[in-house]
Coordinates of C-alpha atoms in Angstrom, one line a residue:
Chain B
X1 CA 37.2 29.0 16.0
X2 CA 33.5 27.7 15.6
X3 CA 32.5 25.1 12.9
X4 CA 30.6 26.1 10.3
X5 CA 27.9 23.9 9.2
X6 CA 26.3 24.5 5.2
X7 CA 22.1 24.0 5.6
X8 CA 20.1 23.5 2.1
X9 CA 16.4 23.2 2.3
X10 CA 14.0 25.1 0.8
X11 CA 11.4 26.1 2.8
X12 CA 12.9 29.3 4.6
X13 CA 10.9 28.3 8.0
X14 CA 12.6 25.3 8.4
X15 CA 16.0 26.4 8.0
X16 CA 15.6 29.7 9.9
X17 CA 14.6 27.4 12.9
X18 CA 17.8 24.7 12.2
X19 CA 19.9 28.0 12.1
X20 CA 18.7 28.8 14.7
X21 CA 19.2 25.8 16.8
X22 CA 22.3 25.3 15.5
X23 CA 23.8 29.1 16.0
X24 CA 22.1 28.4 20.0
X25 CA 24.8 25.4 20.3
X26 CA 27.6 27.6 18.9
X27 CA 28.0 27.0 15.3
X28 CA 28.6 29.0 12.3
X29 CA 25.7 28.0 9.9
X30 CA 25.4 29.1 6.3
X31 CA 22.2 28.4 4.6
X32 CA 20.9 28.7 1.0
X33 CA 16.8 27.6 -0.6
X34 CA 19.0 27.0 -3.7
X35 CA 20.1 23.3 -4.4
X36 CA 22.4 24.0 -7.1
X37 CA 24.2 26.4 -4.7
X38 CA 25.8 23.5 -2.4
X39 CA 28.4 22.6 -4.9
X40 CA 29.4 26.0 -5.2
X41 CA 29.3 26.7 -0.8
X42 CA 31.3 23.0 -0.9
X43 CA 34.0 24.5 -1.9
X44 CA 34.4 26.8 1.1
X45 CA 34.8 23.8 2.9
X46 CA 32.1 23.8 5.6
X47 CA 32.4 20.9 8.0
X48 CA 28.8 19.7 8.0
X49 CA 26.9 19.9 5.3
X50 CA 23.3 19.0 6.4
X51 CA 20.8 19.0 2.7
X52 CA 17.0 18.0 2.8
X53 CA 16.3 15.5 0.1
X54 CA 13.5 17.1 -2.0
X55 CA 13.9 20.5 -2.5
X56 CA 12.2 22.0 -5.8
X57 CA 13.8 21.3 -8.6
X58 CA 16.8 19.6 -7.3
X59 CA 16.8 16.1 -5.4
X60 CA 19.0 16.6 -2.7
X61 CA 20.6 12.8 -3.1
X62 CA 21.6 13.8 -6.3
X63 CA 23.5 16.7 -4.8
X64 CA 24.9 14.6 -1.8
X65 CA 26.5 12.3 -5.0
X66 CA 28.1 15.5 -7.2
X67 CA 29.3 16.9 -3.4
X68 CA 30.6 13.4 -2.9
X69 CA 32.6 12.8 -6.3
X70 CA 35.0 15.8 -6.1
X71 CA 37.8 14.9 -4.2
X72 CA 38.7 18.7 -3.2
X73 CA 34.1 17.7 -1.0
X74 CA 34.1 14.3 -0.8
X75 CA 35.7 14.4 2.6
X76 CA 32.8 16.5 4.0
X77 CA 30.3 14.6 6.0
X78 CA 26.5 15.1 4.7
X79 CA 23.7 14.0 6.5
X80 CA 20.6 13.9 4.2
X81 CA 16.6 14.9 5.8
X82 CA 13.4 14.7 4.4
X83 CA 9.5 14.2 5.6
X84 CA 9.6 10.4 3.6
X85 CA 9.8 7.8 6.1
X86 CA 11.2 5.2 2.8
X87 CA 13.9 6.9 1.8
X88 CA 16.1 6.4 4.1
X89 CA 17.8 3.3 1.7
X90 CA 18.5 5.5 -0.5
X91 CA 19.6 8.7 1.3
X92 CA 22.7 6.2 2.1
X93 CA 23.5 4.5 -1.3
X94 CA 23.9 8.0 -2.5
X95 CA 26.6 9.1 -0.1
X96 CA 25.0 10.2 2.3
X97 CA 27.0 10.0 5.9
X98 CA 23.9 10.0 7.9
X99 CA 19.2 10.7 6.9
X100 CA 17.4 12.4 9.7
X101 CA 13.3 12.8 9.0
X102 CA 11.0 15.5 9.2
X103 CA 10.2 16.5 12.0
X104 CA 12.9 15.7 13.9
X105 CA 13.9 15.7 18.1
X106 CA 16.4 19.0 18.6
X107 CA 18.3 16.7 20.8
X108 CA 18.4 14.5 18.1
X109 CA 19.6 17.2 15.2
X110 CA 22.2 18.1 17.6
X111 CA 23.2 14.9 18.6
X112 CA 24.1 14.0 14.6
X113 CA 26.0 16.9 14.5
X114 CA 28.1 16.4 17.2
X115 CA 28.7 12.7 15.2
X116 CA 30.8 14.3 12.4
X117 CA 31.5 17.4 13.9
X118 CA 34.1 17.0 16.9
Chain O
X1 CA -31.7 -27.4 -28.5
X2 CA -30.0 -31.1 -27.4
X3 CA -33.5 -30.7 -25.8
X4 CA -35.0 -30.2 -29.7
X5 CA -32.9 -32.9 -31.2
X6 CA -34.2 -35.7 -28.4
X7 CA -37.2 -34.8 -29.2
X8 CA -37.4 -34.9 -32.9
X9 CA -35.6 -38.3 -32.5
X10 CA -38.3 -39.6 -30.1
X11 CA -40.9 -38.9 -32.2
X12 CA -39.1 -40.7 -35.3
X13 CA -39.5 -43.7 -33.0
X14 CA -42.7 -43.4 -32.4
X15 CA -43.7 -43.0 -36.2
X16 CA -43.0 -46.4 -36.7
X17 CA -46.1 -47.5 -34.6
X18 CA -49.6 -46.5 -36.1
X19 CA -51.2 -46.2 -32.9
X20 CA -48.6 -43.4 -31.9
X21 CA -49.7 -41.3 -34.9
X22 CA -52.0 -39.0 -32.2
X23 CA -48.8 -38.6 -29.7
X24 CA -46.7 -37.6 -32.5
X25 CA -49.1 -34.8 -33.7
X26 CA -48.7 -33.6 -29.4
X27 CA -45.0 -34.0 -29.9
X28 CA -44.3 -32.0 -32.9
X29 CA -45.7 -29.2 -31.4
X30 CA -44.4 -29.4 -28.1
X31 CA -41.0 -29.5 -30.2
X32 CA -42.0 -26.2 -32.5
X33 CA -43.1 -24.8 -29.5
X34 CA -39.5 -25.6 -27.7
X35 CA -37.7 -24.4 -31.3
X36 CA -39.3 -21.0 -30.9
X37 CA -38.6 -20.7 -27.5
X38 CA -34.5 -21.3 -28.3
X39 CA -34.8 -18.7 -31.2
X40 CA -36.1 -16.2 -28.6
X41 CA -33.1 -16.7 -25.9
X42 CA -30.7 -16.8 -28.9
X43 CA -32.4 -13.3 -30.0
X44 CA -32.1 -12.2 -26.3
X45 CA -28.5 -12.8 -25.8
X46 CA -27.6 -11.7 -28.7
X47 CA -29.3 -8.5 -28.6
X48 CA -27.8 -8.5 -24.4
X49 CA -24.2 -9.2 -26.0
X50 CA -24.6 -6.7 -28.9
X51 CA -25.9 -3.7 -27.1
X52 CA -24.0 -4.0 -24.1
X53 CA -21.4 -1.3 -23.5
X54 CA -19.1 -4.4 -22.6
X55 CA -16.8 -6.4 -24.6
X56 CA -17.3 -9.9 -24.6
X57 CA -15.5 -12.7 -25.9
X58 CA -15.5 -17.0 -26.3
X59 CA -12.8 -18.4 -26.1
X60 CA -12.0 -21.7 -26.2
X61 CA -9.5 -23.9 -24.0
X62 CA -6.2 -23.4 -25.9
X63 CA -6.9 -19.1 -26.6
X64 CA -8.9 -18.9 -29.8
X65 CA -11.4 -16.2 -30.4
X66 CA -14.7 -18.2 -30.6
X67 CA -16.9 -14.7 -30.4
X68 CA -16.4 -12.3 -29.9
X69 CA -19.5 -9.0 -29.2
X70 CA -19.7 -5.8 -31.4
X71 CA -18.8 -4.0 -28.5
X72 CA -15.2 -5.0 -28.8
X73 CA -15.1 -1.7 -31.2
X74 CA -16.0 -0.1 -28.8
X75 CA -13.7 -0.8 -25.8
X76 CA -10.5 -1.8 -27.9
X77 CA -10.5 -0.6 -31.4
X78 CA -11.2 -3.7 -32.8
X79 CA -14.1 -5.4 -35.0
X80 CA -15.2 -8.8 -33.6
X81 CA -13.4 -10.5 -36.9
X82 CA -10.1 -8.3 -35.9
X83 CA -10.8 -9.8 -32.2
X84 CA -11.1 -12.6 -33.6
X85 CA -8.2 -12.9 -35.9
X86 CA -5.8 -12.6 -32.2
X87 CA -3.6 -15.4 -31.9
X88 CA -5.3 -15.2 -28.0
X89 CA -7.0 -12.4 -26.6
X90 CA -4.0 -11.7 -24.2
X91 CA -2.2 -10.6 -27.4
X92 CA -2.9 -6.8 -26.4
X93 CA -2.0 -6.7 -23.4
X94 CA 1.6 -5.8 -22.0
X95 CA 4.4 -8.5 -21.4
X96 CA 4.9 -8.7 -17.8
X97 CA 0.9 -8.4 -17.4
X98 CA 0.5 -10.5 -19.8
X99 CA 2.2 -13.8 -17.9
X100 CA 0.0 -12.8 -14.6
X101 CA -3.4 -13.3 -16.9
X102 CA -2.6 -15.8 -18.7
X103 CA -1.8 -17.9 -15.8
X104 CA -4.6 -16.7 -14.4
X105 CA -6.5 -18.5 -17.1
X106 CA -4.4 -21.6 -17.1
X107 CA -5.3 -21.5 -13.6
X108 CA -8.8 -21.8 -14.6
X109 CA -9.6 -23.8 -17.3
X110 CA -8.8 -26.3 -14.2
X111 CA -12.3 -24.8 -12.4
X112 CA -15.2 -24.8 -14.8
X113 CA -17.9 -22.8 -12.8
X114 CA -15.2 -21.3 -11.4
X115 CA -14.5 -17.2 -12.2
X116 CA -11.6 -15.2 -12.3
X117 CA -11.7 -10.9 -12.0
X118 CA -8.1 -8.8 -12.6
X119 CA -7.6 -4.8 -13.4
X120 CA -4.8 -4.6 -16.3
X121 CA -3.8 -2.7 -18.8
X122 CA -4.3 -3.4 -22.4
X123 CA -3.4 -1.6 -25.9
X124 CA -6.4 0.2 -28.1
X125 CA -5.9 -0.4 -32.0
X126 CA -5.7 3.4 -32.2
X127 CA -2.5 3.0 -30.3
X128 CA -3.0 3.8 -26.4
X129 CA -3.2 2.0 -24.0
X130 CA -6.6 1.9 -21.8
X131 CA -7.6 0.1 -18.5
X132 CA -10.0 -3.1 -17.8
X133 CA -12.0 -4.7 -15.7
X134 CA -11.8 -8.6 -17.1
X135 CA -14.4 -10.9 -15.3
X136 CA -13.2 -14.8 -16.7
X137 CA -15.7 -17.6 -16.5
X138 CA -15.0 -21.4 -17.2
X139 CA -18.5 -22.8 -19.1
X140 CA -16.2 -24.9 -21.1
X141 CA -18.3 -27.6 -19.3
X142 CA -21.9 -25.9 -19.8
X143 CA -23.5 -27.4 -23.0
X144 CA -25.1 -24.4 -24.1
X145 CA -21.7 -21.9 -24.0
X146 CA -18.4 -24.5 -23.9
X147 CA -16.3 -21.6 -23.8
X148 CA -14.7 -19.8 -21.7
X149 CA -16.7 -16.3 -21.0
X150 CA -14.5 -13.1 -20.8
X151 CA -16.0 -9.8 -19.9
X152 CA -13.8 -6.6 -20.4
X153 CA -15.4 -3.1 -18.9
X154 CA -13.6 0.0 -20.0
X155 CA -12.3 1.7 -16.5
X156 CA -9.8 4.0 -17.4
X157 CA -11.8 6.8 -16.8
X158 CA -12.0 6.0 -13.6
X159 CA -8.0 4.5 -13.1
X160 CA -7.3 8.1 -13.7
X161 CA -9.7 9.8 -11.4
X162 CA -8.1 7.7 -8.9
X163 CA -4.6 8.3 -9.9
X164 CA -5.8 12.2 -9.9
X165 CA -6.7 11.1 -5.9
X166 CA -3.9 9.5 -5.3
X167 CA -1.4 12.2 -6.9
X168 CA -3.4 15.3 -4.4
X169 CA -3.5 13.2 -1.5
X170 CA 0.3 12.8 -1.9
X171 CA 0.8 16.3 -2.9
X172 CA -1.5 17.1 -0.1
X173 CA 0.6 15.2 2.6
X174 CA 3.5 16.3 1.9
X175 CA 2.5 20.0 2.1
X176 CA 1.2 19.4 5.2
X177 CA 4.4 17.7 6.8
X178 CA 6.5 21.2 5.8
X179 CA 5.0 23.8 8.1
X180 CA 4.8 20.6 10.4
X181 CA 8.1 20.3 10.5
X182 CA 8.7 24.3 11.4
X183 CA 6.8 24.5 13.9
X184 CA 8.0 21.9 15.5
X185 CA 11.4 23.4 15.3
X186 CA 10.6 26.0 16.5
X187 CA 8.4 25.2 19.5
X188 CA 11.1 23.2 20.6
X189 CA 13.8 26.2 20.5
X190 CA 11.1 28.1 22.9
X191 CA 10.8 25.2 24.6
X192 CA 14.4 25.5 25.1
X193 CA 14.7 29.3 25.6
X194 CA 12.2 29.6 28.7
X195 CA 13.8 26.6 30.3
X196 CA 17.2 29.0 29.7
X197 CA 14.9 31.8 31.3
X198 CA 13.8 30.2 34.2
X199 CA 10.2 29.8 32.9
X200 CA 9.2 26.0 33.1
X201 CA 6.0 26.0 33.0
X202 CA 5.9 28.0 29.7
X203 CA 8.4 25.1 29.0
X204 CA 6.3 22.8 30.0
X205 CA 3.5 23.9 27.9
X206 CA 5.7 24.3 24.8
X207 CA 6.7 20.4 25.4
X208 CA 2.9 19.3 25.5
X209 CA 2.1 21.6 22.4
X210 CA 5.5 19.3 20.7
X211 CA 3.7 15.9 21.7
X212 CA 0.2 17.2 19.8
X213 CA 2.6 18.1 17.0
X214 CA 3.6 14.3 16.9
X215 CA 0.2 13.4 17.1
X216 CA -0.2 15.5 13.9
X217 CA 3.0 13.6 12.1
X218 CA 1.6 10.4 12.8
X219 CA -1.8 10.8 10.7
X220 CA -0.3 13.1 7.8
X221 CA 2.4 10.2 8.1
X222 CA -0.8 7.4 7.9
X223 CA -2.6 9.7 5.2
X224 CA 1.1 9.9 2.6
X225 CA 1.6 5.8 3.4
X226 CA -2.1 4.9 2.9
X227 CA -2.0 7.0 -0.1
X228 CA 1.3 4.6 -1.7
X229 CA -0.7 1.2 -0.3
X230 CA -3.5 2.4 -2.9
X231 CA -1.2 3.3 -5.9
X232 CA 0.9 0.1 -5.3
X233 CA 4.5 2.4 -4.6
X234 CA 5.1 1.9 -1.1
X235 CA 8.6 0.8 -1.0
X236 CA 10.4 -2.1 1.0
X237 CA 13.9 -2.8 1.3
X238 CA 14.7 -5.4 2.6
X239 CA 17.9 -7.3 4.5
X240 CA 18.4 -9.6 7.7
X241 CA 18.2 -7.9 10.8
X242 CA 18.1 -8.3 14.9
X243 CA 14.1 -8.1 15.8
X244 CA 14.4 -8.3 19.8
X245 CA 17.2 -5.4 18.7
X246 CA 14.1 -4.0 17.0
X247 CA 11.0 -4.7 19.7
X248 CA 14.0 -2.9 22.2
X249 CA 14.3 0.5 20.5
X250 CA 10.7 0.6 19.4
X251 CA 9.2 -0.9 22.9
X252 CA 11.9 2.2 25.2
X253 CA 10.7 5.0 22.3
X254 CA 7.1 3.6 22.9
X255 CA 7.7 4.0 26.9
X256 CA 8.6 7.7 26.3
X257 CA 5.2 8.3 25.3
X258 CA 3.2 7.0 28.0
X259 CA 4.5 6.4 31.8
X260 CA 1.3 5.3 32.8
X261 CA 2.1 2.2 30.9
X262 CA 5.2 0.1 32.0
X263 CA 6.0 -2.0 29.1
X264 CA 6.6 -5.1 30.1
X265 CA 8.7 -7.3 27.1
X266 CA 8.5 -11.0 27.3
X267 CA 11.8 -11.5 24.3
X268 CA 12.4 -15.2 23.4
X269 CA 15.5 -16.2 21.3
X270 CA 14.2 -15.5 18.0
X271 CA 15.9 -15.6 14.2
X272 CA 17.1 -13.0 12.0
X273 CA 14.4 -11.8 9.9
X274 CA 14.8 -10.8 6.4
X275 CA 12.5 -7.1 6.0
X276 CA 12.1 -3.7 5.6
X277 CA 13.2 -3.0 9.1
X278 CA 11.9 0.4 9.2
X279 CA 8.6 -0.7 8.1
X280 CA 8.4 -3.6 10.3
X281 CA 9.3 -1.2 13.2
X282 CA 6.1 1.2 12.6
X283 CA 3.5 -1.8 12.4
X284 CA 5.1 -2.5 15.8
X285 CA 4.7 0.7 16.8
X286 CA 1.4 1.0 15.8
X287 CA 0.5 -1.8 17.3
X288 CA 2.0 -0.3 20.5
X289 CA -0.1 3.3 19.8
X290 CA -3.0 1.2 19.8
X291 CA -2.7 -0.7 23.6
X292 CA -1.9 3.4 24.9
X293 CA -4.7 4.5 23.0
X294 CA -7.3 1.6 23.8
X295 CA -6.1 1.4 27.8
X296 CA -6.9 4.3 29.1
X297 CA -7.4 2.5 32.7
X298 CA -4.6 0.0 32.3
X299 CA -1.6 0.5 33.5
X300 CA 0.8 -2.2 31.8
X301 CA 1.3 -3.7 28.4
X302 CA 3.2 -6.8 27.0
X303 CA 5.4 -7.1 24.2
X304 CA 6.6 -10.4 23.4
X305 CA 8.6 -13.0 20.6
X306 CA 9.0 -16.3 19.9
X307 CA 10.1 -18.6 16.8
X308 CA 9.8 -21.8 15.4
X309 CA 11.1 -22.9 12.7
X310 CA 9.4 -21.4 10.0
X311 CA 8.6 -18.4 11.4
X312 CA 9.1 -15.5 14.0
X313 CA 6.0 -14.1 16.0
X314 CA 5.6 -10.2 18.1
X315 CA 2.7 -10.4 20.0
X316 CA 1.2 -6.9 21.9
X317 CA -1.7 -7.4 24.8
X318 CA -2.8 -4.8 26.8
X319 CA -5.8 -5.3 29.2
X320 CA -8.3 -2.1 28.0
X321 CA -11.2 -1.9 26.6
X322 CA -11.1 -5.0 23.8
X323 CA -12.8 -5.9 20.4
X324 CA -15.8 -7.1 20.2
X325 CA -16.0 -10.7 18.7
X326 CA -17.6 -10.1 16.0
X327 CA -15.3 -6.7 15.2
X328 CA -12.0 -8.8 15.0
X329 CA -11.5 -9.5 11.1
X330 CA -12.7 -6.0 11.1
X331 CA -9.8 -4.1 12.6
X332 CA -7.7 -4.8 9.8
X333 CA -10.2 -2.9 7.3
X334 CA -9.7 0.8 6.0
X335 CA -11.2 3.3 8.2
X336 CA -12.5 0.8 10.9
X337 CA -12.4 2.6 14.4
X338 CA -13.2 0.9 17.6
X339 CA -15.7 2.8 19.6
X340 CA -15.8 2.8 23.2
X341 CA -18.3 1.9 26.0
X342 CA -19.9 4.7 25.2
X343 CA -19.6 4.9 22.0
X344 CA -17.2 7.8 22.5
X345 CA -14.7 7.7 19.5
X346 CA -11.0 7.3 20.3
X347 CA -9.3 9.9 18.0
X348 CA -7.5 8.6 14.2
X349 CA -8.5 8.2 10.6
X350 CA -8.5 4.3 11.3
X351 CA -5.5 3.6 9.1
X352 CA -2.5 2.5 11.1
X353 CA -3.9 -1.4 11.1
X354 CA -4.9 -1.0 7.9
X355 CA -1.5 0.2 6.8
X356 CA -0.1 -2.2 8.8
X357 CA -1.5 -5.2 7.8
X358 CA -0.7 -4.5 4.5
X359 CA 3.1 -4.1 5.2
X360 CA 2.6 -7.4 6.9
X361 CA 0.9 -9.0 3.6
X362 CA 3.5 -7.7 1.9
X363 CA 6.3 -9.0 3.3
X364 CA 5.3 -12.6 3.0
X365 CA 3.3 -13.2 6.6
X366 CA 0.4 -12.5 8.5
X367 CA -1.5 -10.4 10.9
X368 CA -4.2 -11.0 13.7
X369 CA -5.7 -9.7 16.8
X370 CA -7.5 -12.1 19.7
X371 CA -9.3 -11.3 22.7
X372 CA -7.3 -11.4 25.7
X373 CA -7.9 -14.3 28.6
X374 CA -8.9 -11.5 31.0
X375 CA -9.7 -7.9 29.2
X376 CA -8.7 -6.1 26.5
X377 CA -7.1 -7.5 23.3
X378 CA -3.7 -9.2 21.5
X379 CA -2.6 -8.2 18.7
X380 CA 0.3 -10.4 16.7
X381 CA 2.2 -10.5 13.7
X382 CA 4.2 -13.1 12.6
X383 CA 7.2 -13.2 9.4
X384 CA 8.1 -16.2 7.3
X385 CA 12.3 -16.9 8.9
X386 CA 14.1 -17.0 4.9
X387 CA 17.0 -19.0 4.1
X388 CA 20.3 -18.1 6.1
X389 CA 18.6 -16.5 8.3

């Protein structure tokens, strides 16, 4: 069965591009532009969550903390991503399993995903 | 005034002699003229200080305000009398900054004739803070002044404009990064599709487009960083890390950027370094990308590390166009760019080395450039080896 990845970013273009890249590699992809929907969607137990840090009105690090605080969702690996250079440490402090800076190499995205989805 | 007193003393002494009467007359006339010129210069001084838009205060070595100009009311809301009643002129500065200013004041006390310039916030009598540029001059030994002179210029409006500019540049960089990220992703998707459909030429072109997108991304990142340098918001996350390992990673990354240049590593056993790994890596990337950019006809770049008890040093040598002796000091200035032999300009914003020097300074290190013996330049930085390293 195809593994499911939840991707959240407030930019529809990057969301679309990531969805196409991941689908091309055989994953099922759920997308949302609304950071507040992530906690709810995480209840569907995706195999991985990829979250942007700077989303309008929402900080991806806060969402990450929230998802990692619940027993039922704490085990889902989270990759935080950002266009900022100096947020990696704060991303890890928020409980993210990995960090990816934007723009990224497609190969790096896929390699990162494979680290968490066997 | 002292001169006037001396003249009068001289007159009294000479009065004792009858033969000096004539001379006395002349001296009295001279003293009178001098007295008038002193009064005139005092008037000029008063007019200057009182009409100046800057607030001026005279302070003794204990920090007690001896004199405050009328403009203290304009600048800080306090009348000269109210200002003189303050325990010291730094009472209006927020506590954190007050410590720094007080230290500057104490340092200045030991330097007769010395000047200390600083920019800080002070609390206006109206209950809001304003930005001032202050110049403190030690004239304690000057018999005409006998005090520390402090000038305050209100620069609140300039600071606000500066803040607006920084915010704007920050927003511009972030907004530019967003479409660049998706363009890069779409480009790579297309490249993969063309390759799988058996069209390597189209895939190659998209690969070249990707390289240009990376250049654009680097320029935006520099713009983003420089706004942080200006506003003091460049963040550092320091820890101990394996310096040579970082060099190996960055060299490998940069080898992909230029196949033409062979990157030669000369890594000596070095200490663990305490600092922000990513930011220091950024400096290294900047050095190597400059070496590539400014040595289009060369094929080798040497990256060397070394350390002694106190510092760890990295140098990147190229045999490119080099830098004129007169420009060696200027390359770390913002917007400075080196021209080629035919004045052809190399691409870039002239920010990379400026940001690099700010990063190294913040890490407590040194950055420099020297001429390469044969041809080209050697860019180096050194970082202090800290305890437990």
